[in-house]
Tab-separated table of C-alpha atoms in Angstrom:
chain	number	residue	atom	x	y	z
K	25	MET	CA	120.890	149.738	127.136
K	26	VAL	CA	122.201	146.525	125.580
K	27	SER	CA	119.549	143.802	125.734
K	28	GLU	CA	120.156	140.090	126.291
K	29	GLU	CA	119.290	139.453	122.645
K	30	MET	CA	121.943	141.958	121.567
K	31	ASN	CA	124.506	140.339	123.874
K	32	ASP	CA	123.691	136.919	122.414
K	33	LYS	CA	124.381	138.301	118.947
K	34	LEU	CA	127.694	139.869	120.014
K	35	CYS	CA	128.975	136.839	121.939
K	36	ARG	CA	128.111	134.149	119.399
K	37	PRO	CA	130.999	132.366	117.579
K	38	TYR	CA	132.217	134.125	114.426
K	39	ASN	CA	132.379	132.415	111.043
K	40	ALA	CA	134.488	132.440	107.851
K	41	GLU	CA	131.986	134.519	105.859
K	42	GLU	CA	132.347	137.404	108.311
K	43	VAL	CA	136.133	137.372	107.937
K	44	GLU	CA	135.976	137.528	104.126
K	45	LYS	CA	133.321	140.264	104.246
K	46	ALA	CA	135.532	142.361	106.543
K	47	LEU	CA	138.490	141.956	104.175
K	48	GLN	CA	136.467	143.068	101.142
K	49	GLN	CA	135.395	146.213	103.031
K	50	MET	CA	139.020	147.361	103.362
K	51	HIS	CA	140.518	149.789	100.891
K	52	PRO	CA	143.116	147.837	98.834
K	53	SER	CA	145.862	150.459	99.074
K	54	LYS	CA	145.858	151.125	102.816
K	55	ALA	CA	149.265	152.081	104.235
K	56	LEU	CA	151.594	149.228	105.194
K	57	GLY	CA	151.799	148.188	108.823
K	58	PRO	CA	154.445	146.067	110.577
K	59	GLY	CA	153.397	143.075	108.440
K	60	ARG	CA	154.510	144.972	105.285
K	61	LEU	CA	151.423	143.813	103.374
K	62	ASN	CA	148.335	145.818	102.438
K	63	PRO	CA	144.756	144.509	101.929
K	64	PHE	CA	145.282	144.246	98.166
K	65	PHE	CA	147.609	141.256	98.623
K	66	TYR	CA	145.041	139.304	100.670
K	67	GLN	CA	142.145	140.286	98.394
K	68	LYS	CA	143.972	139.258	95.201
K	69	TYR	CA	145.330	135.978	96.565
K	70	TRP	CA	142.447	135.063	98.851
K	71	HIS	CA	141.973	131.787	96.975
K	72	ILE	CA	145.461	130.809	98.143
K	73	VAL	CA	145.821	132.341	101.622
K	74	GLY	CA	142.122	132.580	102.568
K	75	ASP	CA	141.894	129.342	104.550
K	76	TYR	CA	145.060	130.109	106.551
K	77	VAL	CA	144.037	133.716	107.292
K	78	THR	CA	140.487	132.714	108.242
K	79	LYS	CA	141.730	130.015	110.603
K	80	ALA	CA	144.131	132.459	112.282
K	81	VAL	CA	141.522	135.245	112.641
K	82	LEU	CA	138.780	132.955	113.934
K	83	GLY	CA	141.243	131.412	116.367
K	84	VAL	CA	141.794	134.828	117.912
K	85	LEU	CA	138.142	135.920	117.780
K	86	ASN	CA	136.692	132.788	119.359
K	87	ARG	CA	139.420	132.442	122.009
K	88	SER	CA	139.919	136.173	122.784
K	89	LEU	CA	143.719	135.826	122.820
K	90	LEU	CA	146.056	137.773	120.538
K	91	PRO	CA	149.419	136.205	119.580
K	92	GLN	CA	152.389	138.200	120.778
K	93	GLY	CA	153.479	140.766	118.201
K	94	LEU	CA	150.243	140.778	116.200
K	95	ASN	CA	149.104	143.933	118.010
K	96	HIS	CA	152.337	145.845	117.443
K	97	THR	CA	151.683	149.127	115.639
K	98	HIS	CA	153.756	151.578	113.602
K	99	VAL	CA	152.887	155.216	114.259
K	100	VAL	CA	153.344	157.875	111.584
K	101	LEU	CA	153.229	161.552	112.583
K	102	ILE	CA	151.218	163.607	110.077
K	103	LEU	CA	151.731	167.372	109.941
K	104	LYS	CA	148.751	169.439	111.084
K	105	LYS	CA	150.281	172.682	109.816
K	106	ARG	CA	153.329	173.985	108.023
K	107	ASN	CA	156.527	174.587	109.990
K	108	PRO	CA	155.579	172.606	113.139
K	109	THR	CA	157.291	173.677	116.356
K	110	GLU	CA	155.667	171.414	118.980
K	111	THR	CA	154.522	167.806	119.230
K	112	VAL	CA	150.872	168.934	119.257
K	113	ASP	CA	151.418	170.092	115.658
K	114	TYR	CA	151.508	166.430	114.586
K	115	ARG	CA	148.643	163.935	114.286
K	116	PRO	CA	149.622	160.341	115.186
K	117	ILE	CA	148.163	157.768	112.778
K	118	SER	CA	148.453	154.100	113.701
K	119	LEU	CA	149.375	151.585	111.005
K	120	CYS	CA	148.126	148.256	112.353
K	121	ASN	CA	148.767	144.779	111.003
K	122	ILE	CA	146.185	143.720	108.428
K	123	LEU	CA	145.412	140.542	110.388
K	124	TYR	CA	144.767	142.617	113.504
K	125	LYS	CA	142.525	145.001	111.529
K	126	LEU	CA	140.598	142.001	110.206
K	127	ILE	CA	139.961	140.875	113.775
K	128	THR	CA	138.701	144.262	114.988
K	129	LYS	CA	136.715	144.868	111.802
K	130	VAL	CA	134.792	141.619	112.287
K	131	ILE	CA	133.999	142.704	115.860
K	132	THR	CA	133.007	146.161	114.616
K	133	ASN	CA	130.672	144.765	111.955
K	134	SER	CA	128.736	142.815	114.586
K	135	LEU	CA	128.594	145.933	116.795
K	136	LYS	CA	127.208	148.073	113.970
K	137	ASP	CA	124.017	146.015	113.880
K	138	ILE	CA	122.988	147.242	117.345
K	139	LEU	CA	124.729	150.621	117.475
K	140	SER	CA	121.772	152.801	116.475
K	141	SER	CA	119.735	151.279	119.330
K	142	ILE	CA	122.218	152.146	122.082
K	143	ILE	CA	123.681	155.484	120.941
K	144	SER	CA	121.818	158.705	121.693
K	145	VAL	CA	120.088	160.505	118.814
K	146	ASN	CA	122.207	163.556	119.720
K	147	GLN	CA	125.197	161.697	118.222
K	148	SER	CA	125.175	161.451	114.426
K	149	ALA	CA	128.751	160.323	113.646
K	150	CYS	CA	129.745	156.738	112.835
K	151	THR	CA	126.264	155.344	113.516
K	152	PRO	CA	124.576	153.218	110.821
K	153	GLY	CA	121.337	154.768	109.608
K	154	ARG	CA	122.467	158.285	110.514
K	155	LEU	CA	124.438	160.950	108.677
K	156	ILE	CA	126.666	163.651	110.137
K	157	ILE	CA	124.717	166.077	107.959
K	158	ASP	CA	121.630	165.429	110.147
K	159	ASN	CA	123.114	167.251	113.135
K	160	ILE	CA	124.668	169.914	110.904
K	161	LEU	CA	121.203	170.801	109.606
K	162	VAL	CA	119.829	170.958	113.169
K	163	ALA	CA	122.756	173.175	114.193
K	164	PHE	CA	122.029	175.451	111.230
K	165	GLU	CA	118.364	175.797	112.240
K	166	VAL	CA	119.194	176.490	115.895
K	167	SER	CA	121.835	179.064	114.913
K	168	HIS	CA	119.344	180.793	112.613
K	169	SER	CA	116.746	180.838	115.400
K	170	MET	CA	119.224	182.292	117.903
K	171	ASN	CA	120.069	185.054	115.465
K	172	GLY	CA	116.503	186.383	115.728
K	173	GLN	CA	116.043	186.004	119.497
K	174	THR	CA	114.934	188.913	121.669
K	175	GLY	CA	114.008	189.458	125.304
K	176	ALA	CA	114.693	187.108	128.199
K	177	SER	CA	114.876	183.995	125.998
K	178	ARG	CA	118.328	184.803	124.654
K	179	SER	CA	120.670	181.837	124.359
K	180	MET	CA	124.310	181.006	123.783
K	181	ALA	CA	125.966	178.208	121.829
K	182	ILE	CA	129.303	176.730	122.896
K	183	LYS	CA	131.400	174.833	120.378
K	184	LEU	CA	133.690	172.436	122.265
K	185	ASP	CA	136.872	170.907	120.901
K	186	MET	CA	138.548	168.056	122.791
K	187	ALA	CA	142.336	168.076	122.812
K	188	LYS	CA	143.848	164.767	121.621
K	189	ALA	CA	140.466	163.116	122.160
K	190	TYR	CA	141.464	159.534	121.297
K	191	ASP	CA	144.852	159.678	123.016
K	192	LYS	CA	143.479	160.626	126.444
K	193	VAL	CA	140.776	157.980	126.884
K	194	GLU	CA	141.215	156.142	130.199
K	195	TRP	CA	140.619	152.414	129.759
K	196	GLY	CA	139.045	152.051	133.214
K	197	PHE	CA	136.446	154.681	132.358
K	198	LEU	CA	135.677	153.060	129.001
K	199	ARG	CA	135.177	149.647	130.609
K	200	ARG	CA	132.934	151.153	133.298
K	201	VAL	CA	130.774	152.874	130.676
K	202	MET	CA	130.369	149.611	128.756
K	203	GLU	CA	129.376	147.851	131.981
K	204	LYS	CA	126.695	150.480	132.650
K	205	MET	CA	125.449	150.089	129.083
K	206	GLY	CA	124.889	146.373	129.726
K	207	PHE	CA	127.612	144.646	127.666
K	208	ARG	CA	128.590	141.175	128.834
K	209	GLY	CA	131.978	140.643	130.406
K	210	CYS	CA	133.197	138.209	127.723
K	211	TRP	CA	132.630	140.774	124.943
K	212	MET	CA	134.190	143.615	126.956
K	213	ASP	CA	137.244	141.480	127.743
K	214	ALA	CA	137.773	140.737	124.040
K	215	VAL	CA	137.443	144.422	123.095
K	216	MET	CA	139.642	145.758	125.896
K	217	HIS	CA	142.267	143.082	125.237
K	218	CYS	CA	142.763	144.577	121.763
K	219	ASP	CA	143.634	147.979	123.260
K	220	GLU	CA	145.436	146.878	126.417
K	221	THR	CA	147.954	144.686	124.549
K	222	ALA	CA	148.937	147.323	121.970
K	223	THR	CA	152.542	148.440	121.556
K	224	PHE	CA	154.019	151.213	119.414
K	225	SER	CA	157.063	151.992	117.318
K	226	PHE	CA	157.408	155.369	115.615
K	227	ILE	CA	158.367	155.670	111.953
K	228	ILE	CA	161.284	158.116	111.803
K	229	ASN	CA	163.045	158.682	108.467
K	230	GLY	CA	161.312	155.596	107.101
K	231	GLU	CA	162.448	153.230	109.865
K	232	PRO	CA	160.584	152.059	113.011
K	233	ARG	CA	162.196	153.401	116.188
K	234	GLY	CA	161.580	152.756	119.879
K	235	PHE	CA	159.122	150.537	121.704
K	236	VAL	CA	156.225	152.048	123.670
K	237	VAL	CA	153.697	150.136	125.794
K	238	LEU	CA	150.303	151.852	125.982
K	239	GLU	CA	148.582	152.614	129.282
K	240	ARG	CA	145.562	154.493	127.877
K	241	GLY	CA	144.113	155.862	124.652
K	242	LEU	CA	142.506	154.670	121.425
K	243	ARG	CA	144.426	154.396	118.164
K	244	GLN	CA	143.526	156.446	115.087
K	245	GLY	CA	143.720	153.741	112.442
K	246	ASP	CA	142.112	150.937	114.462
K	247	PRO	CA	138.681	150.147	112.889
K	248	MET	CA	137.161	149.768	116.351
K	249	SER	CA	138.322	153.091	117.853
K	250	PRO	CA	135.601	155.440	116.460
K	251	TYR	CA	132.871	153.219	117.891
K	252	LEU	CA	134.514	152.868	121.305
K	253	PHE	CA	134.825	156.639	121.468
K	254	LEU	CA	131.056	156.891	120.887
K	255	PHE	CA	130.621	155.077	124.214
K	256	CYS	CA	132.769	157.714	125.923
K	257	ALA	CA	130.809	160.539	124.282
K	258	LYS	CA	127.598	158.810	125.415
K	259	ALA	CA	128.657	159.522	129.007
K	260	LEU	CA	128.894	163.262	128.264
K	261	SER	CA	125.562	163.147	126.454
K	262	TYR	CA	123.934	161.452	129.442
K	263	MET	CA	125.306	164.098	131.837
K	264	LEU	CA	123.934	166.890	129.653
K	265	LYS	CA	120.546	165.148	129.304
K	266	ASP	CA	120.377	164.636	133.056
K	267	ALA	CA	121.101	168.344	133.637
K	268	THR	CA	118.368	169.239	131.134
K	269	THR	CA	115.834	166.906	132.759
K	270	ASN	CA	116.532	168.426	136.190
K	271	GLY	CA	116.219	171.970	134.852
K	272	LEU	CA	119.886	172.856	135.361
K	273	ILE	CA	120.283	173.528	131.622
K	274	ILE	CA	117.366	174.846	129.592
K	275	GLY	CA	118.646	174.347	126.030
K	276	HIS	CA	117.167	176.173	123.047
K	277	ARG	CA	113.797	175.906	121.299
K	278	VAL	CA	113.572	177.071	117.693
K	279	CYS	CA	109.854	177.836	118.201
K	280	SER	CA	107.083	177.347	120.740
K	281	GLY	CA	106.149	173.701	121.037
K	282	ALA	CA	109.451	172.484	119.599
K	283	PRO	CA	111.689	170.208	121.717
K	284	ALA	CA	114.565	171.895	123.501
K	285	VAL	CA	117.970	171.163	121.970
K	286	SER	CA	120.690	171.051	124.637
K	287	HIS	CA	123.566	169.506	122.679
K	288	LEU	CA	124.638	167.988	119.371
K	289	LEU	CA	127.590	165.611	119.032
K	290	PHE	CA	129.852	165.131	115.998
K	291	GLY	CA	132.267	162.423	117.110
K	292	ASP	CA	134.689	164.210	119.430
K	293	ASP	CA	133.324	167.708	118.685
K	294	SER	CA	130.120	169.049	120.175
K	295	LEU	CA	127.737	172.007	120.301
K	296	VAL	CA	126.026	172.875	123.601
K	297	PHE	CA	123.075	175.278	123.786
K	298	LEU	CA	122.294	177.170	127.002
K	299	LYS	CA	120.493	180.221	128.271
K	300	ALA	CA	122.808	183.232	128.181
K	301	ASN	CA	123.412	183.655	131.899
K	302	ARG	CA	126.239	183.067	134.341
K	303	ILE	CA	124.411	180.333	136.286
K	304	GLU	CA	124.115	177.955	133.332
K	305	ALA	CA	127.661	178.789	132.252
K	306	GLU	CA	128.910	177.693	135.696
K	307	ARG	CA	126.863	174.490	135.489
K	308	ILE	CA	128.214	173.501	132.088
K	309	ARG	CA	131.751	174.183	133.313
K	310	HIS	CA	131.128	171.863	136.278
K	311	ILE	CA	129.823	169.105	133.970
K	312	LEU	CA	132.863	169.429	131.719
K	313	GLN	CA	135.229	169.246	134.698
K	314	LEU	CA	133.577	166.009	135.870
K	315	TYR	CA	133.859	164.556	132.367
K	316	GLU	CA	137.502	165.602	132.049
K	317	ASN	CA	138.442	164.112	135.432
K	318	ALA	CA	136.689	160.798	134.729
K	319	LEU	CA	137.653	160.178	131.106
K	320	GLY	CA	141.009	161.961	131.058
K	321	GLN	CA	139.807	164.350	128.341
K	322	GLN	CA	140.716	168.025	128.191
K	323	VAL	CA	138.694	170.716	126.482
K	324	ASN	CA	140.886	172.695	124.105
K	325	TYR	CA	139.635	176.180	124.968
K	326	SER	CA	141.915	177.806	122.408
K	327	LYS	CA	139.910	176.057	119.661
K	328	SER	CA	136.546	176.294	121.438
K	329	SER	CA	134.265	179.306	121.065
K	330	ILE	CA	130.968	180.763	122.209
K	331	VAL	CA	128.222	182.606	120.328
K	332	PHE	CA	125.545	184.794	121.925
K	333	SER	CA	122.130	185.810	120.676
K	334	LYS	CA	121.844	189.360	119.421
K	335	GLY	CA	121.111	192.203	121.829
K	336	ILE	CA	122.981	190.916	124.896
K	337	PRO	CA	124.792	193.829	126.620
K	338	LEU	CA	128.582	193.784	126.575
K	339	ALA	CA	128.674	193.639	130.386
K	340	SER	CA	126.703	190.391	130.283
K	341	TRP	CA	129.105	188.912	127.730
K	342	GLU	CA	132.110	189.650	129.897
K	343	ASP	CA	130.388	188.323	133.026
K	344	ILE	CA	129.542	185.012	131.342
K	345	LEU	CA	132.865	184.626	129.522
K	346	ASN	CA	134.770	184.799	132.818
K	347	VAL	CA	133.406	181.330	133.616
K	348	PRO	CA	134.138	179.242	130.500
K	349	ASP	CA	137.565	180.549	129.567
K	350	MET	CA	137.031	180.691	125.814
K	351	LYS	CA	136.757	183.315	123.091
K	352	GLU	CA	133.515	184.925	121.924
K	353	VAL	CA	132.803	185.048	118.191
K	354	LEU	CA	129.966	186.516	116.139
K	355	SER	CA	129.178	183.074	114.678
K	356	HIS	CA	130.756	179.640	114.552
K	357	GLU	CA	132.432	179.883	111.179
K	358	LYS	CA	132.494	176.193	110.410
K	359	CYS	CA	130.976	172.993	111.712
K	360	LEU	CA	132.651	170.062	109.938
K	361	CYS	CA	133.566	172.412	107.055
K	362	LEU	CA	129.981	173.744	106.738
K	363	PRO	CA	128.893	177.204	108.000
K	364	THR	CA	126.399	177.314	110.881
K	365	HIS	CA	125.007	180.651	109.694
K	366	VAL	CA	124.412	182.030	106.194
K	367	SER	CA	123.940	185.750	105.563
K	368	LYS	CA	121.530	187.341	103.076
K	369	SER	CA	124.284	187.411	100.458
K	370	LYS	CA	123.239	185.263	97.473
K	371	CYS	CA	126.853	184.387	96.673
K	372	LYS	CA	127.445	183.043	100.180
K	373	GLY	CA	124.112	181.244	100.085
K	374	HIS	CA	124.986	179.508	96.826
K	375	ALA	CA	128.410	178.567	98.192
K	376	PHE	CA	126.709	177.030	101.234
K	377	MET	CA	124.328	174.998	99.059
K	378	LEU	CA	127.271	173.714	97.016
K	379	LEU	CA	129.040	172.529	100.174
K	380	LEU	CA	125.833	170.962	101.427
K	381	THR	CA	125.329	169.092	98.155
K	382	ASN	CA	128.879	167.714	98.346
K	383	TYR	CA	128.140	166.369	101.845
K	384	LEU	CA	124.848	164.810	100.866
K	385	VAL	CA	126.382	162.689	98.108
K	386	VAL	CA	128.900	161.131	100.510
K	387	ASP	CA	127.888	158.189	102.692
K	388	PHE	CA	128.824	158.959	106.299
K	389	THR	CA	127.511	155.731	107.764
K	390	SER	CA	130.996	154.137	107.741
K	391	CYS	CA	133.945	155.773	109.498
K	392	VAL	CA	136.645	153.338	108.381
């Protein structure tokens, strides 16, 4: 929960030093938004434009009102695969005004200071002091443990993929979650105002076309979006923890005396660990349906998969798979580009260690 001290820190007036710090954190060659200027221009000529930009940004931050047009966004559709045939084959990336990104980045920087205290340890993405690799290592250990399971303790692991996760977030649900977390109304109003006043134009053949007013969703390209989505994922994490506490979901223990692991979150992707029986499969499906109905999310079952411990009869597989309508695989091939299981092959083991080393040298504490 958000304490009164945390709320005092979030709701205090912002200052000029925070604006300049946020600007210096931006990559100089970010793509151009409607303002047709990238961060490099402001960084290079800050001694000239700094006072004007700071006054404008602080005016918005301390009054919680965005000037008309400042929140207009150009959307570029990035190909997900070659020869696209449907709209789902494109990824929409939002190119926001630099001044708008400065505003949300200042808000985000103040939020980062308290984030690790209010986000569940099951979530390792975009949280200062944590690395995505932390949950990947836990997933690797649990997968290895499941591979050697026997008897009645057999488990299953479900890898869930959310379809268009950012685009389907309902604003009413997000606000309600923040209220339950204990955020003050003034801070929530400022944050929601940034999303609720957004408008879109799509870049087609190099020119902006159309005018779309948003009614839901978070923008990929807004510095604040990854952190707001963590609040939505916190709701799913709480539902799974509540089911575990009440004995509806058992989770998986890597050894006797170890804590049960029920789920791991990686931003909008997740791994859920259950006992391999139809009852728990029905319960997890019910939890997911509640989450989908409330948030507006949809599980992409075509990209989701399920792994069973060894030795489970084929009849049991088919009985369980009839509940969560997803495919069964021998092992989850990748989790954020890293394998969740490594065979006895030395070549594959060395390849895994190389990938792991590449992840360890990258700082995952900042998403933007």
